[in-house]
PDB file of C-alpha atoms in Angstrom:
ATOM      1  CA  UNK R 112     -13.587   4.426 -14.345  1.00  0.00           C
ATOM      2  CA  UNK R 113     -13.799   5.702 -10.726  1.00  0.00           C
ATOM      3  CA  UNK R 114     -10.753   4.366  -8.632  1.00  0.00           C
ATOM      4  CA  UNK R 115     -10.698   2.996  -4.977  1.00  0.00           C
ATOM      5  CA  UNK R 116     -13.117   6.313  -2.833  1.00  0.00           C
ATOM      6  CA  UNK R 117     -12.930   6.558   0.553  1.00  0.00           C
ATOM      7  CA  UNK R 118     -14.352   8.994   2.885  1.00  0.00           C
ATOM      8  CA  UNK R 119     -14.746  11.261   5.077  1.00  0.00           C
ATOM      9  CA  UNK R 120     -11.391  12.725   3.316  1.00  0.00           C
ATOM     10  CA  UNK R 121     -10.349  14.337   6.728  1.00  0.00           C
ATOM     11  CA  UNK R 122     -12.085  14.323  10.266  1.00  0.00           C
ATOM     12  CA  UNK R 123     -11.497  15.253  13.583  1.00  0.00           C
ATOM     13  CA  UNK R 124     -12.759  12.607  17.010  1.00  0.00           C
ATOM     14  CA  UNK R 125     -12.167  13.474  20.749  1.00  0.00           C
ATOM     15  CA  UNK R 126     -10.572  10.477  22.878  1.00  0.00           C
ATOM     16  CA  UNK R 127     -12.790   7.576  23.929  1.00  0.00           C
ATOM     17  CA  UNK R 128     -15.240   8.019  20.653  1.00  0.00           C
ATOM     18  CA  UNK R 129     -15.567   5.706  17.763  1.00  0.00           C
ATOM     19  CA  UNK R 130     -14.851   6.491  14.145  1.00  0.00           C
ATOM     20  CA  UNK R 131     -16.564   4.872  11.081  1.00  0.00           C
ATOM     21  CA  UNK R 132     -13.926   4.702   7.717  1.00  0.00           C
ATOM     22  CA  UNK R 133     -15.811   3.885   4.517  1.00  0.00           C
ATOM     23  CA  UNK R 134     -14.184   2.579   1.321  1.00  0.00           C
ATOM     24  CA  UNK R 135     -15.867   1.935  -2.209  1.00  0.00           C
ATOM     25  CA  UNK R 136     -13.706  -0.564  -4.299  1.00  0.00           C
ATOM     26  CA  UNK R 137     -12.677  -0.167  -8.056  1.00  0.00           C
ATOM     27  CA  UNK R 138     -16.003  -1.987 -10.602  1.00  0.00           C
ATOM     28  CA  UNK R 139     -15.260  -5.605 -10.322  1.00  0.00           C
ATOM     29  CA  UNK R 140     -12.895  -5.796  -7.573  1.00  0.00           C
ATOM     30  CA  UNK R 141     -14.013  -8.640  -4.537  1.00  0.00           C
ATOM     31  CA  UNK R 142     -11.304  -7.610  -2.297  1.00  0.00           C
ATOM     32  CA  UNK R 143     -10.691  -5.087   0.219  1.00  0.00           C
ATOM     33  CA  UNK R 144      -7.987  -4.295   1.994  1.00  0.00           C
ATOM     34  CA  UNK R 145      -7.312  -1.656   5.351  1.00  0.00           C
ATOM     35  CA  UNK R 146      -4.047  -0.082   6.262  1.00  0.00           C
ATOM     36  CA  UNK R 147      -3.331   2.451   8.605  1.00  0.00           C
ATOM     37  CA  UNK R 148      -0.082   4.891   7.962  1.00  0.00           C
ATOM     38  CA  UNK R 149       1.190   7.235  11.098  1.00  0.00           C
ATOM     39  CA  UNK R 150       3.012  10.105  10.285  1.00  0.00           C
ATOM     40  CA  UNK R 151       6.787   9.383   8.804  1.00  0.00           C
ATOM     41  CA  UNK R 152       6.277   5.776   8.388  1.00  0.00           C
ATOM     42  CA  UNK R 153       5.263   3.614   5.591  1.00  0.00           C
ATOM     43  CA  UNK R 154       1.677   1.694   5.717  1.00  0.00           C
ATOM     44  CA  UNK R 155       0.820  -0.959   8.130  1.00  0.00           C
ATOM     45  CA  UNK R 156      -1.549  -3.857   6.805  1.00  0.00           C
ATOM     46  CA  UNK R 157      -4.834  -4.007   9.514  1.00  0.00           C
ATOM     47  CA  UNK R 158      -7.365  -6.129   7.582  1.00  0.00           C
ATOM     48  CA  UNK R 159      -8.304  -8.134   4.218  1.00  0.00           C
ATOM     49  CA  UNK R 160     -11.481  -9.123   2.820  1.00  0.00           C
ATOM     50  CA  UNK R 161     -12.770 -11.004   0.164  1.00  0.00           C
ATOM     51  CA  UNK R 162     -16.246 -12.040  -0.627  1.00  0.00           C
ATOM     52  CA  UNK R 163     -17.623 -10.671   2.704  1.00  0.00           C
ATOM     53  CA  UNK R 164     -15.207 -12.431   4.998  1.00  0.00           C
ATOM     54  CA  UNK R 165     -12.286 -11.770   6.920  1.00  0.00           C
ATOM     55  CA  UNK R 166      -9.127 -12.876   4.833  1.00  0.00           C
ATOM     56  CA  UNK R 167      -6.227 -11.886   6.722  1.00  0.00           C
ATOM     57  CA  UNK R 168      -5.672  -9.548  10.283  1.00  0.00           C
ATOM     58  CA  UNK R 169      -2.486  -7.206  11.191  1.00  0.00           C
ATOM     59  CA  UNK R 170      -1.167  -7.065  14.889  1.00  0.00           C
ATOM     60  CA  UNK R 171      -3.874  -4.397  15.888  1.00  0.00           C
ATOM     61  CA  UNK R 172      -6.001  -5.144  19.146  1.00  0.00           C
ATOM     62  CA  UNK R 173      -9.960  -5.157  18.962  1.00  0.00           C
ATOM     63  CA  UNK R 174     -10.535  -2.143  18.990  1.00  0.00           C
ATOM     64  CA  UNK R 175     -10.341  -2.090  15.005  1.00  0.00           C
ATOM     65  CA  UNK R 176     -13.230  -4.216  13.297  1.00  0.00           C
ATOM     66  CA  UNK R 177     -14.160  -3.928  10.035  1.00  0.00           C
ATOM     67  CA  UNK R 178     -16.710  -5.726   7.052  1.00  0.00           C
ATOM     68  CA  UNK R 179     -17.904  -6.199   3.694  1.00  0.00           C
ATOM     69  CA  UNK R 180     -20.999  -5.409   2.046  1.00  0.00           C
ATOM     70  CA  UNK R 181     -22.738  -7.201  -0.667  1.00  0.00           C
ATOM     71  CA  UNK R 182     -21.577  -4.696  -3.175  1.00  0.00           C
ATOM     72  CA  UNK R 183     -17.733  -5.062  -2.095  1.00  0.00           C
ATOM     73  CA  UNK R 184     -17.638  -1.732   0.050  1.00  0.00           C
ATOM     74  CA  UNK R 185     -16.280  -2.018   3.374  1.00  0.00           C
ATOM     75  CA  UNK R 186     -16.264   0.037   6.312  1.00  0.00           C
ATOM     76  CA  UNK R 187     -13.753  -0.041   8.890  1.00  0.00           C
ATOM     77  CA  UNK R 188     -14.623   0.997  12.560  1.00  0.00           C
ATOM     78  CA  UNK R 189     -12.075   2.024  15.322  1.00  0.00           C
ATOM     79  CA  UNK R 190     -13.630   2.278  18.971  1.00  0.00           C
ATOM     80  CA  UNK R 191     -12.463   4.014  22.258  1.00  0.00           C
ATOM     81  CA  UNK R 192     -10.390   6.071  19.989  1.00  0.00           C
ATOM     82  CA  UNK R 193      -6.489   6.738  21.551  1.00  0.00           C
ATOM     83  CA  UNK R 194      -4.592   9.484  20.483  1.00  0.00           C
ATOM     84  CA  UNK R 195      -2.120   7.205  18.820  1.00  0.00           C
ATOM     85  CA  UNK R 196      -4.876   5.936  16.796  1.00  0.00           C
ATOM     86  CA  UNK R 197      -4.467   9.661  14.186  1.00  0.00           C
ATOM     87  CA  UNK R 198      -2.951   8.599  11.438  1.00  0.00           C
ATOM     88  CA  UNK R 199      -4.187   7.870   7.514  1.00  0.00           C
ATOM     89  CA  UNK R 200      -6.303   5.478   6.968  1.00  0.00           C
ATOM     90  CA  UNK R 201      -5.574   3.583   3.381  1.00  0.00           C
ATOM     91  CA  UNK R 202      -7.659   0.844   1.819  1.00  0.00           C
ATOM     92  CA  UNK R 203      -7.007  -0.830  -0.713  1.00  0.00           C
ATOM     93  CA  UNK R 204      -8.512  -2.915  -3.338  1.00  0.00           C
ATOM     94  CA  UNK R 205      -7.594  -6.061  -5.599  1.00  0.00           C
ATOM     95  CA  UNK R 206      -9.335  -8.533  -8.027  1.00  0.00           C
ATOM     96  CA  UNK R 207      -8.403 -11.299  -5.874  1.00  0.00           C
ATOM     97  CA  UNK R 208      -7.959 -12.653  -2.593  1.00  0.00           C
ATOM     98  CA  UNK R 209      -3.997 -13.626  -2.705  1.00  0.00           C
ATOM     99  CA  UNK R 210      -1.385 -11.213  -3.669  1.00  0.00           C
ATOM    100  CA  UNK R 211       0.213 -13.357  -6.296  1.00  0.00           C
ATOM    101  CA  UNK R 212      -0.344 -11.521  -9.462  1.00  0.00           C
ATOM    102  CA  UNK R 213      -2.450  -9.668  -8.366  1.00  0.00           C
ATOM    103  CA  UNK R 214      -2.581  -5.827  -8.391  1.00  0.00           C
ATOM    104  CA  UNK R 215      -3.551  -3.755  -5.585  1.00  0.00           C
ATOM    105  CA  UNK R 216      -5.029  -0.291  -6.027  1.00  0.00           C
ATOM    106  CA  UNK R 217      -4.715   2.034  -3.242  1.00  0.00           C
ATOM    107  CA  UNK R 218      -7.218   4.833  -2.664  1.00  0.00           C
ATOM    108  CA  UNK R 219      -6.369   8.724  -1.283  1.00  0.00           C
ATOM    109  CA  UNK R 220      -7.035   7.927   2.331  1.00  0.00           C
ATOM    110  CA  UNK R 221      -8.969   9.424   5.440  1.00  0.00           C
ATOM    111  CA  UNK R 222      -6.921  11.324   7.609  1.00  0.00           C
ATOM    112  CA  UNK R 223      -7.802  10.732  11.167  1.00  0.00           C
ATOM    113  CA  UNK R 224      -6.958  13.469  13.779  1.00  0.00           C
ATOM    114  CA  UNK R 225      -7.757  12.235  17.610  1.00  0.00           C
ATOM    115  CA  UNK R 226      -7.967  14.920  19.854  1.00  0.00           C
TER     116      UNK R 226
ATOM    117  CA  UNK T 231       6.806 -10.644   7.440  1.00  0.00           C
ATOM    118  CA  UNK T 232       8.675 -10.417   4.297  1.00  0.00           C
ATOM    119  CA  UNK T 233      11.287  -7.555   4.786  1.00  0.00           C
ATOM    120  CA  UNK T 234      12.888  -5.888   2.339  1.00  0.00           C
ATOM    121  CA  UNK T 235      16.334  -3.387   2.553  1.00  0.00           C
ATOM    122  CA  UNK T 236      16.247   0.332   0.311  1.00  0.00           C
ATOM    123  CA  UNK T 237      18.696   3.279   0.879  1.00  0.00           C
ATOM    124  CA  UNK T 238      16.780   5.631   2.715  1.00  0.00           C
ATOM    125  CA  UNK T 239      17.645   8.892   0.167  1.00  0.00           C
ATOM    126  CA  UNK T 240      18.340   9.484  -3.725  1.00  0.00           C
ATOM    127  CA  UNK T 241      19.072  11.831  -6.140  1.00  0.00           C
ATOM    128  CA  UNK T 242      18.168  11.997  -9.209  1.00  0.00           C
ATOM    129  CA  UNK T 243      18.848  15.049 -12.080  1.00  0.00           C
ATOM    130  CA  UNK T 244      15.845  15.969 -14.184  1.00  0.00           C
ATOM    131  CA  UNK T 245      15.947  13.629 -17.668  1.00  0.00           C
ATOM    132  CA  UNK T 246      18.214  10.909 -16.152  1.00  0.00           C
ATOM    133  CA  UNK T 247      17.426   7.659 -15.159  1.00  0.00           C
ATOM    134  CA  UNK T 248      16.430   6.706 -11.809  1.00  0.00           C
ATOM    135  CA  UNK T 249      17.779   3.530 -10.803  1.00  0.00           C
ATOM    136  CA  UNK T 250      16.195   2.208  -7.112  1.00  0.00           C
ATOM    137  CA  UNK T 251      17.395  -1.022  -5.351  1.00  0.00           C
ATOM    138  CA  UNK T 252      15.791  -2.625  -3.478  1.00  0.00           C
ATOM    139  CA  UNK T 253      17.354  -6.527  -1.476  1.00  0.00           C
ATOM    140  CA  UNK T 254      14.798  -8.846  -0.823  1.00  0.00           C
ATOM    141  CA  UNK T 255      16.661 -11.347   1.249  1.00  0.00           C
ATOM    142  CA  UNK T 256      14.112 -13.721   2.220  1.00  0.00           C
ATOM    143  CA  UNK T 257      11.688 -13.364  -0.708  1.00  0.00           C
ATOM    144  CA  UNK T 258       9.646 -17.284  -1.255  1.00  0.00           C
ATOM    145  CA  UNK T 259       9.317 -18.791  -4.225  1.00  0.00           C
ATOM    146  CA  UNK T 260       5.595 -17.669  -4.688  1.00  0.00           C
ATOM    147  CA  UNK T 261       6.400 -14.247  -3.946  1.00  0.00           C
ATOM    148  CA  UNK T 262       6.440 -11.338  -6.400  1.00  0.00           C
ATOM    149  CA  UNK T 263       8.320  -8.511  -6.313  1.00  0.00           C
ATOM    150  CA  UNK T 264       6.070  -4.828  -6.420  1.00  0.00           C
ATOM    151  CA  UNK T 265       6.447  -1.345  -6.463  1.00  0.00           C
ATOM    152  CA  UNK T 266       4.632   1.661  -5.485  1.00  0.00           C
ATOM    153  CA  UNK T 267       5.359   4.930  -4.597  1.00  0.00           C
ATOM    154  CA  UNK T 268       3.680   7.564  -2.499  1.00  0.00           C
ATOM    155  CA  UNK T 269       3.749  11.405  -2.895  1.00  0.00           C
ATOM    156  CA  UNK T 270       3.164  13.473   0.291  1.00  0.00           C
ATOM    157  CA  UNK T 271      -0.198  12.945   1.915  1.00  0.00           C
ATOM    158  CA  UNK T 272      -1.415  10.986  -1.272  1.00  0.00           C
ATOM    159  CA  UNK T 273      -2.337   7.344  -1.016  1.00  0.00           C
ATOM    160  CA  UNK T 274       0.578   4.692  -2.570  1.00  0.00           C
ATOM    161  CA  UNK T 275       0.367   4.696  -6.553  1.00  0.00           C
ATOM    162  CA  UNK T 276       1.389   1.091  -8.081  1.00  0.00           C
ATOM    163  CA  UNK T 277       4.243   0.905 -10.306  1.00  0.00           C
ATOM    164  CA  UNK T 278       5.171  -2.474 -11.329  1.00  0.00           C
ATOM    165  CA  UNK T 279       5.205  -6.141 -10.418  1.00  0.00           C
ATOM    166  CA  UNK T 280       7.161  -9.021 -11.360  1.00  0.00           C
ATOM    167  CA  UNK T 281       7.867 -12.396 -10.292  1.00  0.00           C
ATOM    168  CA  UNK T 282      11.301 -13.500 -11.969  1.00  0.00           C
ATOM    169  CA  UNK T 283      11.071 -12.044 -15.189  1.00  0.00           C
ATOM    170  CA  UNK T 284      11.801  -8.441 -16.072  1.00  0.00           C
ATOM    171  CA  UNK T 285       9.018  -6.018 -16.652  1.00  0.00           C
ATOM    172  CA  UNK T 286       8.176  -2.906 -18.283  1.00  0.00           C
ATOM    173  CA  UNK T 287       5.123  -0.692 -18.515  1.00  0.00           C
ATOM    174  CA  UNK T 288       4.392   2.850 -19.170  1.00  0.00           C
ATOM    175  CA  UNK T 289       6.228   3.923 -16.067  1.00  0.00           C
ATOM    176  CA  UNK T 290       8.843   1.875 -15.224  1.00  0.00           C
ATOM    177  CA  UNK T 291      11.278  -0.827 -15.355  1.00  0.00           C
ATOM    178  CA  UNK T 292      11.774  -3.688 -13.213  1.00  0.00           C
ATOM    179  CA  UNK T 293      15.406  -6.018 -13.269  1.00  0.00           C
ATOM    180  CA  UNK T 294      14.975  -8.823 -11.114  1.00  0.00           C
ATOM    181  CA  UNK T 295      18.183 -10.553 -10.736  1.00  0.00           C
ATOM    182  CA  UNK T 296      18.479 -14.537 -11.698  1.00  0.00           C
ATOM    183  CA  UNK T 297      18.352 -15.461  -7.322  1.00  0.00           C
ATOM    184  CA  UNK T 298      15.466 -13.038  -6.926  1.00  0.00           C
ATOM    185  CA  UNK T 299      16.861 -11.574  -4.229  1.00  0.00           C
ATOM    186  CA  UNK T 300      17.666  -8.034  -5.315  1.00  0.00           C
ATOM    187  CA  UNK T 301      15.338  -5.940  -7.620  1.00  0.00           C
ATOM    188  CA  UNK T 302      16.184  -2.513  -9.219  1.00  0.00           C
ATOM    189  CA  UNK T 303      13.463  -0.229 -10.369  1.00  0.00           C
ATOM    190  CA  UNK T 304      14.280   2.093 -13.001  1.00  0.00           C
ATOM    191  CA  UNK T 305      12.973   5.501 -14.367  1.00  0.00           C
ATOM    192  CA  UNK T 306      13.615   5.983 -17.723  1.00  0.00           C
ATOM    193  CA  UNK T 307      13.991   9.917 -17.637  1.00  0.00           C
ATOM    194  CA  UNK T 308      12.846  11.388 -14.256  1.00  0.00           C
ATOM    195  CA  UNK T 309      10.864  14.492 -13.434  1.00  0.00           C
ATOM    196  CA  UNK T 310       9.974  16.668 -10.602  1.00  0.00           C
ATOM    197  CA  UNK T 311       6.987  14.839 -10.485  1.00  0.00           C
ATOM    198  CA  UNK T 312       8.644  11.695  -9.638  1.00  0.00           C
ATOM    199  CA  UNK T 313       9.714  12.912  -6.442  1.00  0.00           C
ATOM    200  CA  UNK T 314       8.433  10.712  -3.902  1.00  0.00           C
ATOM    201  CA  UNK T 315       8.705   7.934  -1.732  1.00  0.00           C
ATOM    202  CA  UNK T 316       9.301   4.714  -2.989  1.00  0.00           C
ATOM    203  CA  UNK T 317       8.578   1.194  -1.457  1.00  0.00           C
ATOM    204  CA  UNK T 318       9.554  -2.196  -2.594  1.00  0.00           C
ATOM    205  CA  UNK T 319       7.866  -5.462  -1.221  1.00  0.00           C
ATOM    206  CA  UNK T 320       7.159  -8.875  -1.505  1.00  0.00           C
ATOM    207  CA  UNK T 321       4.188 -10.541  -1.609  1.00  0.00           C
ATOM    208  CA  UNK T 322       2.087 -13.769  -2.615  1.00  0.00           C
ATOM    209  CA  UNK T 323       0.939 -16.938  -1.236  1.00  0.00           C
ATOM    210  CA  UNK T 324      -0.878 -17.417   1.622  1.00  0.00           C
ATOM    211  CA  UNK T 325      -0.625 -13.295   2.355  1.00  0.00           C
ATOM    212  CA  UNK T 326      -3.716 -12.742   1.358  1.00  0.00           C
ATOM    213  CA  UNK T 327      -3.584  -9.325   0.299  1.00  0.00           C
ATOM    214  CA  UNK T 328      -1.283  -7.984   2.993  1.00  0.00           C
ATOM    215  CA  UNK T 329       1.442  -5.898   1.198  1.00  0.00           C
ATOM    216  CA  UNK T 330       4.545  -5.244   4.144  1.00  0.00           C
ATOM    217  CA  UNK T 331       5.600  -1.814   3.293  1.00  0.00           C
ATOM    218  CA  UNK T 332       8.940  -0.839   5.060  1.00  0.00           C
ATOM    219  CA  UNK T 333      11.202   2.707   5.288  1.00  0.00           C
ATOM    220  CA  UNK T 334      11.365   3.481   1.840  1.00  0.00           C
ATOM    221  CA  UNK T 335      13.792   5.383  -0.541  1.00  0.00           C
ATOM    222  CA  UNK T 336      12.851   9.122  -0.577  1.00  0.00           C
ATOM    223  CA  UNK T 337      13.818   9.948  -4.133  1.00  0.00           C
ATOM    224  CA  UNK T 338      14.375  13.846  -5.446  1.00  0.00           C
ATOM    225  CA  UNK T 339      14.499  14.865  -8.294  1.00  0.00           C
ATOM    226  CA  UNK T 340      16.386  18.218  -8.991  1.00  0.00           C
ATOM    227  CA  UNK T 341      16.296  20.215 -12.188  1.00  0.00           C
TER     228      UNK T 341
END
């Protein structure tokens, strides 16, 4: 079975453009989860869904929306892109909406580089 | 956020168990304890999970002490492979998905 696929694997934006992130969950997983990771730090949670709506937010401003699709994908758009904004880009997937037993699946990532 | 405290750096020799702490000092009652690990520029691989009992899969180990507030994940016989970075975290409830990773514990492995 495939595991969590995201892509583009690697891309390059210029400041001020907007970036589209796409991630396909593992068969029979309802939840989706974003994370971003900058360089020499460990993952920071952006955004949950389950079941096409919104289940949980990080501390990341508006710039950073993202949604479900019928068939559990979920794309996650950044907008007036900052340089700070390159980092990985993780999502994650999960049977469920809570953690609690639960486990999470983590795909390879989309490395963002803003120039 | 649930925090959790690891040593920043291990060693390990090639065969020998790798033992990883990890203190969760303000873990709930409804959270569980997991594990993952991340190789350079890979995405975080799960390891284990556990909520009071101990656990064991095809990987790993997991001791959770009686309190729940410390957790050690072991490696029965480590290899080169197993270097990595490795996170601990807890996580349940009403988090809805959100796993808090923190530092980590860079673990080497050396023949």
């Amino acid at each position: 079975d495939a595991g969590v696929t995201q892509s583009p694997t690697h891309l390059i934006k210029t400041r001020g453009q907007q970036v589209t992130l796409r991630c396909s969950p593992i068969s029979g997983h309802k939840s989706v989860s974003w994370y971003q990771q900058v360089l020499g730090q460990g993952p920071q949670f952006i955004f949950q869904y389950y079941e096409k709506e919104e289940r949980g937010r990080g501390n990341f401003p508006d710039r950073f929306s993202a949604r479900q699709f019928p068939n559990y994908s979920s794309e996650l758009n950044v907008n007036a892109l900052l340089l700070g904004d390159s980092a990985l880009y993780l999502c994650a997937s999960s049977s469920g909406t809570g953690v609690t037993g639960n486990t999470i699946y983590f795909g390879e990532g989309s490395w963002l580089t803003v120039v | 956020d649930a925090k959790t405290t690891q040593p920043p750096s291990m060693d390990c020799a090639e065969g020998r168990a790798a033992n990883l702490p990890c203190n969760h000092s303000t873990i709930s009652g409804n959270e569980y304890v997991y594990w993952y690990r991340q190789i350079h520029s890979q995405g975080p691989q799960y390891i284990i999970h556990g909520l009071k009992n101990n656990e064991t899969n095809e990987m790993a180990s997991l001791i959770i002490t009686e309190d729940r507030k410390s957790s050690t994940l072991i490696l029965p016989h480590a290899t080169l492979r197993d270097t990595a970075v490795y996170y601990c975290m807890n996580a349940g409830g009403t988090s809805y998905g959100k796993l808090t990773f923190g530092q980590g514990t860079i673990l080497t492995v050396h023949p």
